Coordinates of C-alpha atoms and ligand atoms in Angstrom, one line a residue:
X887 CA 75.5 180.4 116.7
X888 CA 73.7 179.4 113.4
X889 CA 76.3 177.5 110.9
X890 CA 76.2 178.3 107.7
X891 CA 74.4 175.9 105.1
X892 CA 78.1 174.6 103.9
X893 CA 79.7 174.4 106.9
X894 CA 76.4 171.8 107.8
X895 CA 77.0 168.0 107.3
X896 CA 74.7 166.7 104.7
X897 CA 73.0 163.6 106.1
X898 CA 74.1 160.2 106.0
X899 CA 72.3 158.6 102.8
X900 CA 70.5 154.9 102.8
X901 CA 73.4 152.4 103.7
X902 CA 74.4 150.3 100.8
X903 CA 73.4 146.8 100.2
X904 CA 77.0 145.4 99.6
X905 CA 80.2 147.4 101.1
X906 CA 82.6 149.4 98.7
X907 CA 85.7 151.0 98.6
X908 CA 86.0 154.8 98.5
X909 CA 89.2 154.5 96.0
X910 CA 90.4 158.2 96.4
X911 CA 90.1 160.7 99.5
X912 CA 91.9 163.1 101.4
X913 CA 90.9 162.7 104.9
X914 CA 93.6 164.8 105.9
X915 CA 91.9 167.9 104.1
X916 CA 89.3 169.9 106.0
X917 CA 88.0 172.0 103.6
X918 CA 86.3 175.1 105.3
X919 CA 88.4 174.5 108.3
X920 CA 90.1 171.6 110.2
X921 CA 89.9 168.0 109.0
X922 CA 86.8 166.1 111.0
X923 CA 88.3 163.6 113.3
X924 CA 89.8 161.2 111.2
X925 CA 88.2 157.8 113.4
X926 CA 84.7 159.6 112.8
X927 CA 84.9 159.4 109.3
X928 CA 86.0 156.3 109.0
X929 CA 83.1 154.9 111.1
X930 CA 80.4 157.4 109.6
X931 CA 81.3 156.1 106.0
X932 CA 81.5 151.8 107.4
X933 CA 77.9 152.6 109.2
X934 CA 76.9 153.3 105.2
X935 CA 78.6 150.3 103.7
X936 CA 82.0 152.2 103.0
X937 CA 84.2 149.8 104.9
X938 CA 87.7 150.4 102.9
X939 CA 89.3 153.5 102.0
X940 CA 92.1 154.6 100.0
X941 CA 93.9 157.2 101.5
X942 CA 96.0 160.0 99.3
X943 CA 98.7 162.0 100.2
X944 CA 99.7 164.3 97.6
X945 CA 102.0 166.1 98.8
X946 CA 104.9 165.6 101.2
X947 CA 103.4 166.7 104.5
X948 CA 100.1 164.9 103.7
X949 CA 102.2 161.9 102.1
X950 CA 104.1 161.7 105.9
X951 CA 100.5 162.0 107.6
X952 CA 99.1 159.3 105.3
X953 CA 102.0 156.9 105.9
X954 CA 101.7 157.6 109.9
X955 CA 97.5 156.5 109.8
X956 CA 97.9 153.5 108.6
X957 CA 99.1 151.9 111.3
X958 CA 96.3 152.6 113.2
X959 CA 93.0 152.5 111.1
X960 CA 93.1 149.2 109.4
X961 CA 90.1 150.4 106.5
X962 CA 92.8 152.3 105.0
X963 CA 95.1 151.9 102.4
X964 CA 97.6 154.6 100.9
X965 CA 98.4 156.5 97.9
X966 CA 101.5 159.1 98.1
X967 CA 102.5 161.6 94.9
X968 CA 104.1 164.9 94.5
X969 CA 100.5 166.2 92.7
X970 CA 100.7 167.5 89.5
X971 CA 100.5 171.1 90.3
X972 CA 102.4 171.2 93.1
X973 CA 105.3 169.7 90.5
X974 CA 106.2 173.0 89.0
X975 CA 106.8 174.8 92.7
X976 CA 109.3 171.5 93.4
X977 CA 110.7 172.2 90.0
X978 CA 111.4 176.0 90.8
X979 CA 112.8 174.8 93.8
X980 CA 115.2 172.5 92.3
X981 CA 114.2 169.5 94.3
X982 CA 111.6 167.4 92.7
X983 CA 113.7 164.8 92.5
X984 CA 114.3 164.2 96.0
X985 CA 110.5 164.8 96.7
X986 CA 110.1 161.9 94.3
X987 CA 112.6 160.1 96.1
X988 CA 110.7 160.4 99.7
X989 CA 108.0 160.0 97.9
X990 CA 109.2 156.0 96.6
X991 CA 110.6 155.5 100.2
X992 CA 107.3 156.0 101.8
X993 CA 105.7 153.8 99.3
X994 CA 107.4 150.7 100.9
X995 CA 105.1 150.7 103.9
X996 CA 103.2 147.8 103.3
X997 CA 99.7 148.8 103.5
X998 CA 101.2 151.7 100.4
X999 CA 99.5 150.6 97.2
X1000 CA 99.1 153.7 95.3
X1001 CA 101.3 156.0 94.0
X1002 CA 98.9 158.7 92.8
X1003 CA 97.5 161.5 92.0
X1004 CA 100.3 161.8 89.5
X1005 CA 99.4 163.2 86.2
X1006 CA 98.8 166.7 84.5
X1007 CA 96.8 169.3 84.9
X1008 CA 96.2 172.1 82.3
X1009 CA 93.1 173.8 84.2
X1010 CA 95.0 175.0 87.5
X1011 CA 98.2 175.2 86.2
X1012 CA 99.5 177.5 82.8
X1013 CA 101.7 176.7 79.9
X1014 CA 104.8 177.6 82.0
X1015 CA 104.2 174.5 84.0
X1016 CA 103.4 171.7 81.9
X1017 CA 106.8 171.0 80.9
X1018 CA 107.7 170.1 85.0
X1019 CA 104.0 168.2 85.3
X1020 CA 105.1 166.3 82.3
X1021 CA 108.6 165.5 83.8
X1022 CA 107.1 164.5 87.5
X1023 CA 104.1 162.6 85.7
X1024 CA 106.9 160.2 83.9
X1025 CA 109.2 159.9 87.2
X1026 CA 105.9 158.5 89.1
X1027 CA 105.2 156.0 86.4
X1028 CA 108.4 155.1 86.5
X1029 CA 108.5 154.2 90.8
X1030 CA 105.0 152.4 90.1
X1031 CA 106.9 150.1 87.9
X1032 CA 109.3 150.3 89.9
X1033 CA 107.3 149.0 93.4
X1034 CA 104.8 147.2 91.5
X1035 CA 101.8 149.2 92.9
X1036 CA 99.0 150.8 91.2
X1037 CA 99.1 154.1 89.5
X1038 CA 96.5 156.7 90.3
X1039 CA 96.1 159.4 87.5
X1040 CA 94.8 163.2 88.0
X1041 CA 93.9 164.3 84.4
X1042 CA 92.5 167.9 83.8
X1043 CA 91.9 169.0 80.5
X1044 CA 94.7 166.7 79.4
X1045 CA 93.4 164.0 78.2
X1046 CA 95.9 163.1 75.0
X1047 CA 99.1 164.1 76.6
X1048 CA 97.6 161.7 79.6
X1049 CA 97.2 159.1 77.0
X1050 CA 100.3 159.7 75.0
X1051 CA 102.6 160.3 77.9
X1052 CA 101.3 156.1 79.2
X1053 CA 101.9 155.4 75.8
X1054 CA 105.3 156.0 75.3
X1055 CA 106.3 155.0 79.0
X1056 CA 104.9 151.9 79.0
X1057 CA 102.2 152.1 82.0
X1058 CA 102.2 150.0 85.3
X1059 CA 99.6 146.6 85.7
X1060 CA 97.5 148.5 87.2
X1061 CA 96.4 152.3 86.3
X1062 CA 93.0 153.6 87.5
X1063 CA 91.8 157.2 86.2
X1064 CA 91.2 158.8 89.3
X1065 CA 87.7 161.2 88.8
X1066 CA 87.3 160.2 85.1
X1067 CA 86.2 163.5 83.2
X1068 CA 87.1 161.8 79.6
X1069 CA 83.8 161.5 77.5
X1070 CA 83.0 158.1 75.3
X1071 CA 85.4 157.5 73.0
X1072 CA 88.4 157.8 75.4
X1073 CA 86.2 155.7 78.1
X1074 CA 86.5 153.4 75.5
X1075 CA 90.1 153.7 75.0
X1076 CA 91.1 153.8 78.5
X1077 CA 89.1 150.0 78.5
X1078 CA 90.5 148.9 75.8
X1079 CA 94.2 149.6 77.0
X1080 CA 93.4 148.3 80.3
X1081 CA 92.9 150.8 82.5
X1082 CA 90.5 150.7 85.5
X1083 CA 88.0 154.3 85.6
X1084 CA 87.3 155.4 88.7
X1085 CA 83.9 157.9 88.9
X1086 CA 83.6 160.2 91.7
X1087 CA 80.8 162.7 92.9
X1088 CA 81.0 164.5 89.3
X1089 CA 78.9 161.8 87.7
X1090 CA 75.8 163.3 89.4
X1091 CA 75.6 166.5 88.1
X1092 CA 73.1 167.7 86.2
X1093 CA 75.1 169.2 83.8
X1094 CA 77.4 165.9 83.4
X1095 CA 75.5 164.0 80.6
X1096 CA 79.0 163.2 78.5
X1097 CA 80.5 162.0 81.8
X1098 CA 77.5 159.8 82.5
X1099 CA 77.4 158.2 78.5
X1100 CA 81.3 157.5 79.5
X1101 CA 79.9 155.9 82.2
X1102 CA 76.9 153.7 80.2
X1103 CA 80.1 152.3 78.1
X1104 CA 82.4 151.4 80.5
X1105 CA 82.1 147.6 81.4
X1106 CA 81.7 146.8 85.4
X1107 CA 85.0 144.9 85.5
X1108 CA 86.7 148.3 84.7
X1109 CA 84.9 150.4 87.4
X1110 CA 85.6 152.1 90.2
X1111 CA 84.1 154.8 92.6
X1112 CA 85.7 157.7 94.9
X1113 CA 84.9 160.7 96.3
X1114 CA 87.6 162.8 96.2
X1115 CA 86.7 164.0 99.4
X1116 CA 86.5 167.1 100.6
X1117 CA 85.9 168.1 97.4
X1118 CA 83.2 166.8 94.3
X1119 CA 80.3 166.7 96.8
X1120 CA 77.7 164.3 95.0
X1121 CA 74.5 166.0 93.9
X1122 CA 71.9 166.8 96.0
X1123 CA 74.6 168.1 98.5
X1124 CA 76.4 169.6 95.9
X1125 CA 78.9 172.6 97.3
X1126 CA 78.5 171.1 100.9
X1127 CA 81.7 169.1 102.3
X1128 CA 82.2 165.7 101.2
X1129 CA 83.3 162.7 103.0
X1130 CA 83.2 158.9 102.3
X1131 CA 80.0 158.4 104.4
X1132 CA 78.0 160.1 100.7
X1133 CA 79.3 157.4 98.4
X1134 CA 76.0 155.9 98.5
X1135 CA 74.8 158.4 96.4
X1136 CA 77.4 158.3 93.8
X1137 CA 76.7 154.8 93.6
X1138 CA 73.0 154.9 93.4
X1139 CA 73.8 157.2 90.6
X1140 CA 76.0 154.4 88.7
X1141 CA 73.6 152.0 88.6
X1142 CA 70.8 153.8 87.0
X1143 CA 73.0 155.1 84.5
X1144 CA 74.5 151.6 83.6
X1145 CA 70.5 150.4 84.0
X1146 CA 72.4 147.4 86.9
X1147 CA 71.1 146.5 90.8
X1148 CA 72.6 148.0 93.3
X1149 CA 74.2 145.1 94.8
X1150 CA 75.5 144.1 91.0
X1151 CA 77.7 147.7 91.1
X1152 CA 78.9 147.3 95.0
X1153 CA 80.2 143.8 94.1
X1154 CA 81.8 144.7 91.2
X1155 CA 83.6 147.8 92.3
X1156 CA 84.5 146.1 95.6
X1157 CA 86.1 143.3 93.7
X1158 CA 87.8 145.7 91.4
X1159 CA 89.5 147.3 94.3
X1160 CA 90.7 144.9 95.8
X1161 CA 92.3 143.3 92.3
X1162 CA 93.8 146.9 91.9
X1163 CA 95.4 147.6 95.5
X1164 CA 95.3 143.9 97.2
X1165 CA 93.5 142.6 100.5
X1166 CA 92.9 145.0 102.9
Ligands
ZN156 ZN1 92.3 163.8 94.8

């Protein structure tokens, strides 16, 4: 039986010269149907020079799952959050805080180093929402600080209450913006307070020319780059499934945008990583 042309496996691209870190997947997400075998992907994306991956769980079943798989796939690190849209449905319920309080006892398994996606997100979820997002958003800043790891953010089309929210919080060491969508001037911000920007598969689009002049400004030791995986597929396989093994295109795409070798950008966001989440 034919498959259809999404349900196809793009092919692996041109291995890269230097291995890199996929900071942000969700291996536990199949998106048109159950997750590919999880010891695949892991050696589909090393065979391509994607040798260390952080995992996300962002919400409590897939937090669980990721705290189980580390035990037994040494490329992976963890991230665990309640994400911001699933805050308001844990609000409703009356138990976000004990989600965030699973939540900081998974995040003591050593090989934890994330606490992310945390954040906001005005696209997928309304006004009625924000003011739970906003509440979970400070309660994970607060157990980063707390276990000293890194903070992952999710921003969607809220950039200043991102910003301001840090602000008045006081944010952890270490704070990456997870699949930057901010353009120049808060690039430049983000640098200037700090922050480590992490591009993923978006960067590639045609249409994504304020995303890549964020990009040009941002300087190498504040870099990053993810997939997102299963979702952001980087362009020319845009709309198919992603997976770690297609970083190699994102990053291709980096480099010509910050006009730097190849090997220049692998170093540098392979050091970065491991600066922001520790040795594997
Ligand atoms: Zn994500």
């Amino acid at each position: 039986m034919a498959q259809s042309p999404r349900a196809q496996a793009p092919p692996a691209p041109e291995p890269l010269p230097i291995p890199v870190v996929d900071n942000h997947c969700h291996l536990d997400i199949g998106r048109d149907g159950p997750a590919v075998n999880l010891a695949d992907q892991i050696a589909a994306a090393a065979q391509v020079g994607v040798d260390r991956l952080v995992q996300i769980g962002c919400d409590l079943p897939s937090a669980r799952w990721t705290a189980q798989v580390l035990d037994t796939h040494p490329a992976l690190l963890g991230g665990v959050a309640v994400h911001p849209n699933e805050a308001p449905g844990h609000a409703a319920a009356g138990d976000l805080d004990d989600a965030l309080t699973e939540i900081e006892a998974l995040a003591t398994h050593p090989r934890m180093r994330v606490i992310g996606e945390s954040g906001l997100d005005y696209y997928r979820t309304g006004p009625e929402g924000v003011g739970a997002q906003q509440e979970s958003f400070r309660g994970h800043i607060e157990i980063a600080k707390r276990t000293g790891l890194a903070l992952q953010i999710h921003d969607r089309d809220a950039h200043e209450d991102v910003l301001r929210i840090l602000a008045e919080e006081g944010a952890p060491d270490r704070v990456v913006l997870h699949c930057f969508s901010g353009d120049m001037a808060m690039a430049r911000e983000c640098v200037r307070r700090g922050y480590f920007l992490s591009f993923a598969g978006t960067v590639t689009f045609k249409n994504a020319r304020d995303l890549r002049d964020a990009l040009a400004v941002t300087p190498l030791e504040h870099l990053l780059v993810e997939t997102d995986a299963p979702y952001l597929t980087p362009s020319p396989h845009r709309g198919q499934i992603n997976a770690p093994y297609l970083i190699p295109l994102t990053v291709r795409a980096m480099a010509t945008t910050l006009n730097v070798a190849v090997p220049t950008l692998c170093q540098a966001v392979s050091a970065n990583s491991e600066q922001v989440y520790g040795p594997w």
